Structure formats: C-alpha cells, structure tokens
C-alpha cells in the first residue's frame, strides 16, 4: 500500500506544502518550511490536547522522541531533523483520523463485521474487567503458537491506578494483567524497548497490541504506510473508549470524594457510572462518570472513535449484560483469531445493540461539536500545519508557547 496516492492529497508534511504520511521522503535533506517536534509540542502537548497515544514516538525515524515518565507525555530526547513524521501520524494534528478510519474500513473490514456478547470461564473470567474475553483470547493464541506475545497494561507498582505497558508472553502474564486501567500507557511507543527487555526467542515476533482506539489508529496508520515500528503487530485489539484520564487529576478527583486511591483495587466505568472497589470487594465510591469529566484528557473531547474502527477486534461492555464483553470482530485477521480461540469463549448475540450505536453516535456528536476543524471522513488524510493553524488559532485549543523549562532543549535540538 505504501506509495499509493489518493487524488487530491497533498504530498509532504511540511509547512505550506502539505501533509501525507504515505508520501514522505526522508532523503530530502532540506525542505521549505519543515515541521519540527517543537511545532507538534506547541500545537498539541502544550495546548493540552495530547491523548498520549505515542504515535509520534513510534513514528520518529531518528528516535528523537522519548517519553517523559513523570509527566506521561512525549518529549524530545535528542536532535530533531524536522522530518515531520510526528506531525503526520499524530491524530490530534497531521493525521485526519476520521479519514484514516474510513480507509481502514474500506480496505480491511469484513463486509459484515460480527458483533457478539462473549465471556470466558474460570481464571480468565475472574481476572478480566468484563467477560475476560481479551485475556482468554490472547492466552489461547499464545498457547497455540499464533502469537509470541501481547502488549497489554498493568498497574505500576509505585503509583496506584497508573498503567504501564507490559509485554505478556504467557497465560500467567495475561491473568496478572487482566482488567481495565483508565490511564494511557503509551505502549505503541515502547514496542522496541519491550522487545529488547523481553526474551521471545524470535527475530521476527508476532504480537498483539491492546489499547485505546487512538493508539490503534496510530498503529494501523504506521502499518498502512509501511513504517517499521508496526512490523511486529499481528493483531490489534481496541478497548472501546469515550475518555481516558490524566493520572494526577484522576487521583485528585477520587480524593475529593474521600477515596484513597491506594485503596482502590478496581475502577469500573459502565452505563454512565464510575465505581471504585477495594480488594475485599467493598464499593468505595459509585458516582456519575460526568463528575470525573475534568480528570479526563482534554484531547479525548475531539475523538469520535468510540468503537476503535481500525482494530481487528474491538471490545467493551456497552450493550451486554454484566459479566459479558461486547466484541466486534471486524477483519479477516480478527476473524481468524476469534475462530482459533473459540473453545475458550462462550459466545452469544449482543443483548442491546442499539446501546452500542447510541453511545457511538453520542461520541461522534461530541467530537463534531468540539473539533475546531471540520470533521470530514472524505477529505485528504493529511492535515497541513497551515490548515491546522487556520482552524485552531483563536480558539481555546490553539497552540501554546513552549514551557520555559523546555526552551533550552529546543534551542539546542530543534
Ligand atoms: C480508558 C478506557 C476506557 C474505557 N471505556 C469504556 C466505555 O466507555 N464503554 C465500554 O463499553 N468499554 C470501555 N472500556 C473497555 C472495558 O473497560 C474493557 O476493557 C472491555 O470490555 C474488555 O473487557 P474484558 O474483560 O474482555 O478484558 P480483559 O480480559 O480484562 O482484558 C483487558 C486487556 O486490556 C489491557 N488493558 C487494560 N487497560 C489498558 C490500557 N489503558 N491500555 C492498554 N491496554 C490495557 C489489559 O492489560 C488486558 O490485557 C474502556 C477501557 C479503557 C482502558
Ligand atoms: S496525541 Fe499522540 S501523536 Fe499527538 S503528540 Fe500526543 S502522543 Fe504524540
Ligand atoms: S476517548 Fe479517544 S482519544 Fe481519548 S483515550 Fe479514548 S480513544 Fe483515545
């Protein structure tokens, strides 16, 4: 697919010229109006619009973008070449994600994606957030040798309710990592590091990537345009999502309800309610999830991809009874994985399909009302720097100047 050209799509991701991730030419040493990481930082991160998907980290060909572990944000770690890739693959700037989703549907989705209510049994059901379907599916695929591992999430040992990316290579690993963590892990930006730390015994590993829909957008965009970091990803699983939380704000909000975050064993969001439970199963808090709006990542308001339309399989709880996972199997890859793991799952028809549609519609309407730019699945997949500025300048989402603490770094490297 690399190198194909959609009519009307501008050719290069540079200021005043255009932006199309498919048509990057990294051999061009100097181009007019380069886009630097600094431009992305000001337009997305400093503007408090970053959704921590790590697409920029994965897309950078010179490994110039790392992850600030304290702040959970991308940061420059060495010289930026101004190649514009971070801009081109960022769903909050250069990547028109709704167009990418449309292309993914056209190119990869089955004519009739299948939607199920499903649950695992035994340990996977107990470890999972809803029906334990993701845990059981991935465990099965690893055990039969279809996958070498899966990039999932686990809670960091040093900070309650904060997730970190984790490379699971066995059923035991997956059982330990079951359940939802409502903060981002930036797993897409850690694939190389996780593979280097792990011992998979394969030079060409096949991995599943589990994550929020925006992370799957980045992974599938990288894959679509033949970019190396996506090579090990053999299966994508999206966790349906209307928002993820900024970790510090999530803890503060819980504390404002007199809940000690360290005492929370599980957080659960479903049907508009947020529930915090301790390790004995006692409910510490049950509240309207809207009361946690201010703790959400502000960039999530611009997201219309509740179901994770680019993924091979999407999973959530909406539309199914307690103890079941709603699963959409969307591609041939997803279908093959689902069939392979069928013996590990009890599968029935989804109970309330309209609930799924209603939430997806609500999510899309929210994005359309908040996005300063036009929401247009038919427009070119790349958004130029200038077009972004034109739409966002003068709004409450316009680029913000760099944090003074970072300026010296940029003077040296950007
Ligand atoms: C931020 C967030 C918001 C969500 N919002 C909704 C919603 O509004 N409506 C809805 O129906 N469903 C939502 N979900 C999905 C839901 O919570 C369950 O993850 C889903 O139903 C699958 O359940 P399961 O029991 O099959 O998965 P499990 O068997 O529990 O497996 C889940 C897998 O996902 C991994 N994982 C958990 N959190 C993360 C993370 N942050 N990043 C990467 N991997 C992770 C785990 O390590 C585990 O391997 C959300 C999930 C997340 C993370
Ligand atoms: S939204 Fe994603 S790609 Fe954009 S700056 Fe944040 S982490 Fe990078
Ligand atoms: S709401 Fe959208 S942007 Fe926010 S974490 Fe979920 S998928 Fe990402």
Short mmCIF file of C-alpha atoms and ligand atoms in Angstrom, two decimals:
data_model
loop_
_atom_site.label_atom_id
_atom_site.label_comp_id
_atom_site.label_asym_id
_atom_site.label_seq_id
_atom_site.Cartn_x
_atom_site.Cartn_y
_atom_site.Cartn_z
CA UNK A 1 0.00 0.00 0.00
CA UNK A 2 2.92 2.30 0.56
CA UNK A 3 3.38 4.92 -2.11
CA UNK A 4 -0.22 4.85 -3.36
CA UNK A 5 -1.59 8.29 -3.83
CA UNK A 6 -5.12 9.32 -3.10
CA UNK A 7 -6.19 12.03 -5.57
CA UNK A 8 -6.23 15.46 -4.06
CA UNK A 9 -3.97 14.57 -1.14
CA UNK A 10 -1.07 16.96 -0.70
CA UNK A 11 2.32 15.35 -0.90
CA UNK A 12 4.55 16.33 2.00
CA UNK A 13 4.12 17.12 5.64
CA UNK A 14 5.88 20.44 5.62
CA UNK A 15 4.60 23.88 6.40
CA UNK A 16 2.81 25.46 3.50
CA UNK A 17 3.24 22.40 1.26
CA UNK A 18 1.02 19.64 2.56
CA UNK A 19 0.99 16.51 4.60
CA UNK A 20 0.50 12.90 3.60
CA UNK A 21 2.16 10.17 5.65
CA UNK A 22 2.36 7.96 2.55
CA UNK A 23 4.49 10.31 0.58
CA UNK A 24 7.27 11.13 2.98
CA UNK A 25 10.71 11.43 1.50
CA UNK A 26 13.26 11.22 4.24
CA UNK A 27 16.15 11.57 1.79
CA UNK A 28 15.37 15.22 1.25
CA UNK A 29 17.90 16.97 3.46
CA UNK A 30 16.29 20.38 3.45
CA UNK A 31 12.72 21.20 2.58
CA UNK A 32 10.93 24.51 2.76
CA UNK A 33 9.00 25.05 6.00
CA UNK A 34 9.98 21.86 7.84
CA UNK A 35 7.82 20.72 10.74
CA UNK A 36 9.76 20.17 13.93
CA UNK A 37 8.72 18.32 17.06
CA UNK A 38 8.57 21.77 18.63
CA UNK A 39 5.62 22.60 16.34
CA UNK A 40 3.80 19.45 17.47
CA UNK A 41 4.61 20.16 21.09
CA UNK A 42 3.14 23.66 20.92
CA UNK A 43 0.07 22.67 18.88
CA UNK A 44 -0.82 19.51 20.80
CA UNK A 45 1.04 18.92 24.05
CA UNK A 46 1.35 22.47 25.40
CA UNK A 47 -2.20 23.13 24.17
CA UNK A 48 -3.33 20.31 26.50
CA UNK A 49 -4.73 18.26 23.60
CA UNK A 50 -2.38 15.27 23.74
CA UNK A 51 -4.12 11.92 24.16
CA UNK A 52 -0.89 10.06 24.96
CA UNK A 53 -1.27 7.61 22.08
CA UNK A 54 2.51 7.64 21.41
CA UNK A 55 2.10 7.62 17.63
CA UNK A 56 4.68 10.41 17.42
CA UNK A 57 7.18 8.40 19.47
CA UNK A 58 6.75 5.35 17.23
CA UNK A 59 6.79 7.38 14.01
CA UNK A 60 10.04 9.27 14.65
CA UNK A 61 12.69 7.67 12.39
CA UNK A 62 15.60 9.07 14.39
CA UNK A 63 14.30 8.03 17.84
CA UNK A 64 14.40 11.69 18.83
CA UNK A 65 11.14 11.49 20.78
CA UNK A 66 11.06 9.71 24.11
CA UNK A 67 8.55 9.50 26.93
CA UNK A 68 8.67 11.74 29.98
CA UNK A 69 7.83 9.19 32.68
CA UNK A 70 6.87 11.80 35.29
CA UNK A 71 4.51 13.74 33.09
CA UNK A 72 3.45 10.82 30.86
CA UNK A 73 4.00 12.84 27.70
CA UNK A 74 6.23 12.67 24.64
CA UNK A 75 9.42 14.68 24.95
CA UNK A 76 12.47 15.44 22.82
CA UNK A 77 15.48 13.35 23.81
CA UNK A 78 17.88 14.24 21.02
CA UNK A 79 18.25 16.24 17.82
CA UNK A 80 15.06 16.65 15.75
CA UNK A 81 15.60 16.59 11.97
CA UNK A 82 12.33 18.34 11.10
CA UNK A 83 11.17 15.36 9.00
CA UNK A 84 7.53 16.00 10.03
CA UNK A 85 6.66 12.35 10.71
CA UNK A 86 5.50 13.06 14.27
CA UNK A 87 3.12 15.66 12.89
CA UNK A 88 1.88 13.39 10.09
CA UNK A 89 0.97 10.48 12.36
CA UNK A 90 -0.50 12.47 15.26
CA UNK A 91 -4.30 12.09 15.37
CA UNK A 92 -4.53 15.49 17.06
CA UNK A 93 -2.64 17.32 14.35
CA UNK A 94 -1.50 15.97 10.95
CA UNK A 95 -3.46 12.71 10.75
CA UNK A 96 -7.11 13.24 9.85
CA UNK A 97 -8.11 10.22 11.88
CA UNK A 98 -11.68 10.04 10.57
CA UNK A 99 -10.30 9.66 7.02
CA UNK A 100 -7.83 7.03 8.19
CA UNK A 101 -10.71 5.11 9.80
CA UNK A 102 -12.71 5.33 6.61
CA UNK A 103 -9.76 3.96 4.59
CA UNK A 104 -9.20 1.21 7.14
CA UNK A 105 -12.86 0.22 6.83
CA UNK A 106 -12.74 0.22 3.04
CA UNK A 107 -9.51 -1.76 2.85
CA UNK A 108 -9.69 -4.17 5.76
CA UNK A 109 -13.15 -4.54 7.24
CA UNK A 110 -15.26 -7.59 6.50
CA UNK A 111 -18.40 -6.89 4.57
CA UNK A 112 -20.37 -7.70 7.69
CA UNK A 113 -18.35 -7.37 10.89
CA UNK A 114 -19.75 -9.65 13.59
CA UNK A 115 -20.84 -8.38 16.99
CA UNK A 116 -21.10 -10.71 19.99
CA UNK A 117 -21.64 -10.84 23.72
CA UNK A 118 -18.98 -13.22 25.00
CA UNK A 119 -17.36 -14.44 28.16
CA UNK A 120 -14.51 -16.65 29.20
CA UNK A 121 -14.70 -19.10 32.05
CA UNK A 122 -12.55 -19.87 35.07
CA UNK A 123 -9.48 -17.79 35.80
CA UNK A 124 -9.76 -15.51 32.76
CA UNK A 125 -13.31 -14.52 33.67
CA UNK A 126 -12.19 -13.71 37.21
CA UNK A 127 -9.16 -11.72 36.04
CA UNK A 128 -10.96 -9.77 33.32
CA UNK A 129 -12.78 -6.47 33.59
CA UNK A 130 -16.00 -7.70 31.98
CA UNK A 131 -16.15 -11.16 30.40
CA UNK A 132 -12.39 -11.73 30.47
CA UNK A 133 -12.52 -12.17 26.70
CA UNK A 134 -9.30 -10.34 25.88
CA UNK A 135 -7.36 -12.29 28.49
CA UNK A 136 -8.73 -15.66 27.32
CA UNK A 137 -8.36 -14.88 23.61
CA UNK A 138 -4.74 -13.78 23.86
CA UNK A 139 -3.79 -16.62 26.22
CA UNK A 140 -5.19 -19.12 23.77
CA UNK A 141 -3.41 -17.55 20.79
CA UNK A 142 -0.08 -17.55 22.63
CA UNK A 143 -0.51 -21.15 23.77
CA UNK A 144 -1.24 -22.45 20.26
CA UNK A 145 1.73 -20.50 18.89
CA UNK A 146 -0.22 -17.98 16.81
CA UNK A 147 1.28 -15.11 18.81
CA UNK A 148 4.61 -14.72 20.58
CA UNK A 149 3.25 -12.15 23.00
CA UNK A 150 0.85 -9.28 23.59
CA UNK A 151 1.42 -5.69 24.58
CA UNK A 152 -1.09 -5.05 27.33
CA UNK A 153 -1.16 -2.95 30.53
CA UNK A 154 -0.56 -3.46 34.19
CA UNK A 155 -0.67 -1.15 37.18
CA UNK A 156 2.63 0.47 38.05
CA UNK A 157 3.99 -0.73 41.36
CA UNK A 158 4.89 2.76 42.55
CA UNK A 159 1.67 4.59 41.64
CA UNK A 160 -1.91 3.47 42.18
CA UNK A 161 -4.19 3.36 39.13
CA UNK A 162 -1.40 4.32 36.74
CA UNK A 163 -0.84 1.92 33.88
CA UNK A 164 2.36 0.88 32.21
CA UNK A 165 2.84 -1.09 29.02
CA UNK A 166 3.72 -4.72 29.59
CA UNK A 167 4.76 -7.48 27.20
CA UNK A 168 2.80 -10.60 28.20
CA UNK A 169 4.17 -13.87 26.89
CA UNK A 170 2.13 -16.44 28.84
CA UNK A 171 -1.32 -17.13 30.29
CA UNK A 172 0.02 -16.25 33.74
CA UNK A 173 1.21 -12.86 32.49
CA UNK A 174 -2.17 -12.18 30.93
CA UNK A 175 -4.09 -13.21 34.03
CA UNK A 176 -1.94 -10.82 36.08
CA UNK A 177 -2.64 -8.01 33.58
CA UNK A 178 -6.41 -8.55 33.26
CA UNK A 179 -8.80 -5.65 33.89
CA UNK A 180 -9.01 -2.05 32.68
CA UNK A 181 -6.61 0.72 33.55
CA UNK A 182 -8.11 4.10 32.79
CA UNK A 183 -4.87 5.91 32.02
CA UNK A 184 -2.76 5.67 28.88
CA UNK A 185 0.38 3.51 28.76
CA UNK A 186 1.97 4.85 25.56
CA UNK A 187 2.56 1.19 24.68
CA UNK A 188 2.86 1.95 20.96
CA UNK A 189 5.97 3.98 21.69
CA UNK A 190 7.53 1.24 23.80
CA UNK A 191 7.42 -1.75 21.47
CA UNK A 192 11.13 -1.74 20.68
CA UNK A 193 12.11 -1.31 24.32
CA UNK A 194 9.73 -4.05 25.50
CA UNK A 195 11.05 -6.44 22.86
CA UNK A 196 14.61 -5.63 23.85
CA UNK A 197 13.82 -6.33 27.53
CA UNK A 198 11.81 -9.48 26.82
CA UNK A 199 13.14 -12.81 25.68
CA UNK A 200 10.84 -14.02 22.93
CA UNK A 201 13.34 -16.23 21.19
CA UNK A 202 12.27 -14.92 17.78
CA UNK A 203 13.84 -12.34 15.49
CA UNK A 204 10.52 -11.73 13.83
CA UNK A 205 7.95 -11.76 16.65
CA UNK A 206 4.20 -11.69 16.12
CA UNK A 207 2.49 -9.58 18.76
CA UNK A 208 -0.99 -8.42 19.65
CA UNK A 209 -1.35 -4.76 20.55
CA UNK A 210 -4.14 -3.95 23.01
CA UNK A 211 -5.04 -0.33 23.60
CA UNK A 212 -7.46 2.54 23.36
CA UNK A 213 -8.82 3.31 19.88
CA UNK A 214 -6.45 6.25 19.37
CA UNK A 215 -3.42 4.03 19.96
CA UNK A 216 -4.81 1.59 17.41
CA UNK A 217 -5.29 4.48 14.96
CA UNK A 218 -1.58 5.27 15.25
CA UNK A 219 -0.52 1.63 14.95
CA UNK A 220 -2.67 0.98 11.89
CA UNK A 221 -1.64 4.24 10.22
CA UNK A 222 2.02 3.27 10.69
CA UNK A 223 1.23 -0.15 9.28
CA UNK A 224 -0.68 1.28 6.33
CA UNK A 225 2.24 3.43 5.28
CA UNK A 226 4.81 0.66 5.82
CA UNK A 227 6.65 2.04 8.80
CA UNK A 228 8.87 -0.38 10.72
CA UNK A 229 7.58 0.05 14.28
CA UNK A 230 4.30 -1.59 13.31
CA UNK A 231 6.00 -4.67 11.83
CA UNK A 232 5.68 -6.92 14.91
CA UNK A 233 1.98 -6.12 15.33
CA UNK A 234 -0.01 -9.07 14.02
CA UNK A 235 -3.33 -8.38 15.77
CA UNK A 236 -4.90 -5.19 17.11
CA UNK A 237 -7.48 -5.15 19.90
CA UNK A 238 -9.20 -1.84 20.73
CA UNK A 239 -10.79 -1.16 24.11
CA UNK A 240 -13.93 0.88 23.41
CA UNK A 241 -13.47 4.27 24.97
CA UNK A 242 -15.09 7.67 25.49
CA UNK A 243 -12.26 9.07 27.60
CA UNK A 244 -9.02 8.24 29.31
CA UNK A 245 -7.84 10.04 32.44
CA UNK A 246 -4.86 12.21 33.25
CA UNK A 247 -3.39 10.28 36.17
CA UNK A 248 -2.79 13.16 38.61
CA UNK A 249 -6.24 14.64 38.03
CA UNK A 250 -7.87 11.22 38.45
CA UNK A 251 -6.26 10.77 41.87
CA UNK A 252 -7.24 14.28 42.95
CA UNK A 253 -10.82 13.72 41.91
CA UNK A 254 -11.04 10.45 43.84
CA UNK A 255 -9.57 12.19 46.89
CA UNK A 256 -12.20 14.91 46.59
CA UNK A 257 -14.72 12.10 47.24
CA UNK A 258 -12.64 10.99 50.28
CA UNK A 259 -11.44 7.89 48.44
CA UNK A 260 -7.81 6.89 49.00
CA UNK A 261 -6.53 5.92 45.50
CA UNK A 262 -4.16 3.39 47.05
CA UNK A 263 -7.16 1.52 48.47
CA UNK A 264 -8.80 1.15 45.05
CA UNK A 265 -8.36 -2.34 43.65
CA UNK A 266 -10.62 -1.90 40.61
CA UNK A 267 -12.19 1.00 38.78
CA UNK A 268 -15.09 0.24 36.52
CA UNK A 269 -16.94 2.50 34.11
CA UNK A 270 -20.20 1.41 32.57
CA UNK A 271 -23.63 2.85 31.78
CA UNK A 272 -22.55 6.31 32.79
CA UNK A 273 -21.40 5.31 36.29
CA UNK A 274 -17.92 5.06 37.78
CA UNK A 275 -17.40 2.53 40.56
CA UNK A 276 -14.32 2.13 42.76
CA UNK A 277 -13.95 -1.15 44.64
CA UNK A 278 -11.37 -2.22 47.22
CA UNK A 279 -9.63 -5.60 47.46
CA UNK A 280 -12.37 -7.08 49.66
CA UNK A 281 -14.98 -6.22 47.03
CA UNK A 282 -16.43 -3.34 49.05
CA UNK A 283 -17.62 -0.38 46.98
CA UNK A 284 -15.68 2.74 47.95
CA UNK A 285 -17.44 5.05 45.53
CA UNK A 286 -20.20 4.96 42.97
CA UNK A 287 -20.71 8.21 41.11
CA UNK A 288 -21.91 9.67 37.86
CA UNK A 289 -18.95 9.42 35.49
CA UNK A 290 -19.62 13.02 34.40
CA UNK A 291 -18.34 14.07 37.84
CA UNK A 292 -14.93 12.93 36.55
CA UNK A 293 -15.05 14.91 33.29
CA UNK A 294 -12.40 17.36 34.44
CA UNK A 295 -10.00 14.49 35.11
CA UNK A 296 -10.25 13.27 31.51
CA UNK A 297 -7.69 14.05 28.83
CA UNK A 298 -8.97 17.18 27.11
CA UNK A 299 -7.95 15.81 23.70
CA UNK A 300 -10.48 12.98 24.17
CA UNK A 301 -13.25 15.51 23.51
CA UNK A 302 -12.07 15.62 19.89
CA UNK A 303 -12.37 11.84 19.48
CA UNK A 304 -15.19 10.23 17.51
CA UNK A 305 -13.76 6.71 17.52
CA UNK A 306 -15.56 5.11 20.47
CA UNK A 307 -15.52 1.61 18.99
CA UNK A 308 -11.97 1.59 17.63
CA UNK A 309 -12.90 1.25 14.00
CA UNK A 310 -9.37 0.49 12.75
CA UNK A 311 -8.87 -2.54 15.02
CA UNK A 312 -9.13 -6.20 14.09
CA UNK A 313 -11.28 -6.75 17.19
CA UNK A 314 -12.95 -4.17 19.47
CA UNK A 315 -14.16 -4.92 22.99
CA UNK A 316 -16.28 -3.10 25.57
CA UNK A 317 -19.15 -3.66 27.95
CA UNK A 318 -21.84 -1.46 26.46
CA UNK A 319 -24.83 -3.41 25.17
CA UNK A 320 -24.05 -6.62 27.07
CA UNK A 321 -25.11 -7.90 30.48
CA UNK A 322 -22.76 -7.80 33.47
CA UNK A 323 -20.05 -10.42 33.19
CA UNK A 324 -20.03 -10.31 29.39
CA UNK A 325 -17.80 -8.48 26.93
CA UNK A 326 -19.23 -6.91 23.79
CA UNK A 327 -16.90 -7.84 20.93
CA UNK A 328 -16.84 -6.65 17.33
CA UNK A 329 -14.80 -8.85 15.00
CA UNK A 330 -14.02 -6.62 12.06
CA UNK A 331 -11.28 -8.03 9.81
CA UNK A 332 -10.10 -11.34 8.42
CA UNK A 333 -7.22 -11.26 10.89
CA UNK A 334 -9.68 -10.72 13.73
CA UNK A 335 -11.96 -13.46 12.46
CA UNK A 336 -9.10 -15.97 12.25
CA UNK A 337 -8.01 -15.10 15.81
CA UNK A 338 -11.57 -15.35 17.12
CA UNK A 339 -12.13 -18.71 15.46
CA UNK A 340 -8.82 -20.06 16.78
CA UNK A 341 -9.80 -19.10 20.34
CA UNK A 342 -13.44 -20.18 20.06
CA UNK A 343 -13.15 -23.04 22.54
CA UNK A 344 -12.09 -20.59 25.25
CA UNK A 345 -15.18 -18.40 24.86
CA UNK A 346 -18.90 -18.69 25.31
CA UNK A 347 -20.42 -16.52 22.60
CA UNK A 348 -24.00 -15.30 22.12
CA UNK A 349 -25.77 -12.44 20.37
CA UNK A 350 -25.26 -8.96 21.83
CA UNK A 351 -28.16 -8.09 24.14
CA UNK A 352 -28.68 -4.40 23.35
CA UNK A 353 -27.10 -3.43 20.00
CA UNK A 354 -28.83 -0.07 20.00
CA UNK A 355 -26.99 0.90 23.20
CA UNK A 356 -23.72 0.46 21.32
CA UNK A 357 -24.95 2.56 18.40
CA UNK A 358 -26.32 5.26 20.71
CA UNK A 359 -23.02 5.66 22.56
CA UNK A 360 -21.02 5.69 19.31
CA UNK A 361 -23.36 8.39 17.93
CA UNK A 362 -23.07 10.45 21.09
CA UNK A 363 -19.29 10.22 20.94
CA UNK A 364 -19.21 11.35 17.33
CA UNK A 365 -21.54 14.28 18.00
CA UNK A 366 -19.34 15.36 20.92
CA UNK A 367 -16.26 15.36 18.66
CA UNK A 368 -18.03 17.21 15.87
CA UNK A 369 -19.19 19.93 18.25
CA UNK A 370 -15.76 20.39 19.85
CA UNK A 371 -13.30 19.94 16.96
CA UNK A 372 -12.29 23.41 15.73
CA UNK A 373 -11.60 21.89 12.30
CA UNK A 374 -14.17 20.28 10.07
CA UNK A 375 -14.86 16.59 10.75
CA UNK A 376 -14.69 15.14 7.25
CA UNK A 377 -14.15 11.42 6.55
CA UNK A 378 -13.89 12.18 2.82
CA UNK A 379 -11.13 14.80 3.00
CA UNK A 380 -7.42 14.05 2.50
CA UNK A 381 -5.82 12.03 5.27
CA UNK A 382 -3.11 14.60 5.90
CA UNK A 383 -3.72 17.96 7.55
CA UNK A 384 -1.10 20.61 6.81
CA UNK A 385 0.44 22.68 9.55
CA UNK A 386 -1.04 25.80 8.00
CA UNK A 387 -4.52 24.27 7.75
CA UNK A 388 -4.28 23.27 11.41
CA UNK A 389 -3.29 26.80 12.44
CA UNK A 390 -6.07 28.30 10.38
CA UNK A 391 -8.68 26.14 12.14
CA UNK A 392 -7.29 26.23 15.68
CA UNK A 393 -5.81 29.72 16.08
CA UNK A 394 -8.11 31.99 18.07
CA UNK A 395 -9.88 29.04 19.73
CA UNK A 396 -9.34 27.65 23.23
CA UNK A 397 -7.35 24.84 21.58
CA UNK A 398 -4.82 27.00 19.77
CA UNK A 399 -1.08 26.28 20.01
CA UNK A 400 0.53 27.43 23.24
CA UNK A 401 4.11 28.65 23.64
CA UNK A 402 6.62 26.15 24.96
CA UNK A 403 7.02 25.62 28.64
CA UNK A 404 10.01 27.87 29.53
CA UNK A 405 11.67 24.87 31.23
CA UNK A 406 11.98 23.18 27.84
CA UNK A 407 13.13 26.11 25.73
CA UNK A 408 16.87 25.45 26.15
CA UNK A 409 16.38 21.87 24.93
CA UNK A 410 14.67 23.10 21.79
CA UNK A 411 17.23 25.78 21.10
CA UNK A 412 19.82 23.03 21.05
CA UNK A 413 17.90 20.27 19.28
CA UNK A 414 15.12 21.76 17.15
C1 LIG B 1 -9.55 4.02 29.18
C2 LIG B 1 -10.64 3.01 28.94
C3 LIG B 1 -11.95 3.44 28.78
C4 LIG B 1 -12.97 2.51 28.50
N1 LIG B 1 -14.25 2.98 28.34
C5 LIG B 1 -15.23 2.11 28.00
C6 LIG B 1 -16.56 2.59 27.77
O1 LIG B 1 -16.84 3.79 27.92
N2 LIG B 1 -17.52 1.69 27.39
C7 LIG B 1 -17.21 0.36 27.20
O2 LIG B 1 -18.10 -0.40 26.83
N3 LIG B 1 -15.97 -0.14 27.44
C8 LIG B 1 -14.97 0.71 27.83
N4 LIG B 1 -13.71 0.24 28.06
C9 LIG B 1 -13.41 -1.19 27.81
C10 LIG B 1 -13.71 -2.09 29.03
O3 LIG B 1 -13.32 -1.46 30.23
C11 LIG B 1 -12.98 -3.46 28.93
O4 LIG B 1 -11.60 -3.24 28.71
C12 LIG B 1 -13.50 -4.34 27.80
O5 LIG B 1 -14.88 -4.55 27.99
C13 LIG B 1 -12.78 -5.69 27.76
O6 LIG B 1 -13.11 -6.45 28.87
P1 LIG B 1 -12.53 -7.92 29.04
O7 LIG B 1 -12.96 -8.42 30.39
O8 LIG B 1 -12.85 -8.72 27.84
O9 LIG B 1 -10.97 -7.63 29.01
P2 LIG B 1 -9.81 -8.20 29.99
O10 LIG B 1 -9.82 -9.70 29.92
O11 LIG B 1 -9.91 -7.53 31.30
O12 LIG B 1 -8.53 -7.71 29.21
C14 LIG B 1 -8.27 -6.36 29.02
C15 LIG B 1 -6.86 -6.24 28.48
O13 LIG B 1 -6.61 -4.86 28.19
C16 LIG B 1 -5.39 -4.45 28.78
N5 LIG B 1 -5.57 -3.05 29.16
C17 LIG B 1 -6.33 -2.54 30.17
N6 LIG B 1 -6.25 -1.22 30.21
C18 LIG B 1 -5.42 -0.85 29.21
C19 LIG B 1 -4.91 0.39 28.75
N7 LIG B 1 -5.24 1.55 29.34
N8 LIG B 1 -4.09 0.39 27.69
C20 LIG B 1 -3.71 -0.77 27.09
N9 LIG B 1 -4.16 -1.99 27.49
C21 LIG B 1 -5.00 -2.02 28.54
C22 LIG B 1 -5.23 -5.34 29.98
O14 LIG B 1 -3.87 -5.45 30.37
C23 LIG B 1 -5.80 -6.66 29.48
O15 LIG B 1 -4.84 -7.43 28.82
C24 LIG B 1 -12.67 1.13 28.39
C25 LIG B 1 -11.35 0.70 28.61
C26 LIG B 1 -10.34 1.61 28.87
C27 LIG B 1 -8.91 1.14 29.09
S1 LIG B 2 -1.62 12.94 20.61
FE1 LIG B 2 -0.32 11.13 20.30
S2 LIG B 2 0.91 11.59 18.48
FE2 LIG B 2 -0.01 13.53 19.16
S3 LIG B 2 1.54 14.47 20.48
FE3 LIG B 2 0.23 13.26 21.82
S4 LIG B 2 1.21 11.25 21.96
FE4 LIG B 2 2.11 12.31 20.20
S1 LIG B 3 -11.51 8.86 24.01
FE1 LIG B 3 -10.47 8.60 22.06
S2 LIG B 3 -8.70 9.94 22.25
FE2 LIG B 3 -9.41 9.56 24.33
S3 LIG B 3 -8.24 7.80 25.05
FE3 LIG B 3 -10.20 7.06 24.22
S4 LIG B 3 -9.68 6.56 22.11
FE4 LIG B 3 -8.05 7.88 22.84
#
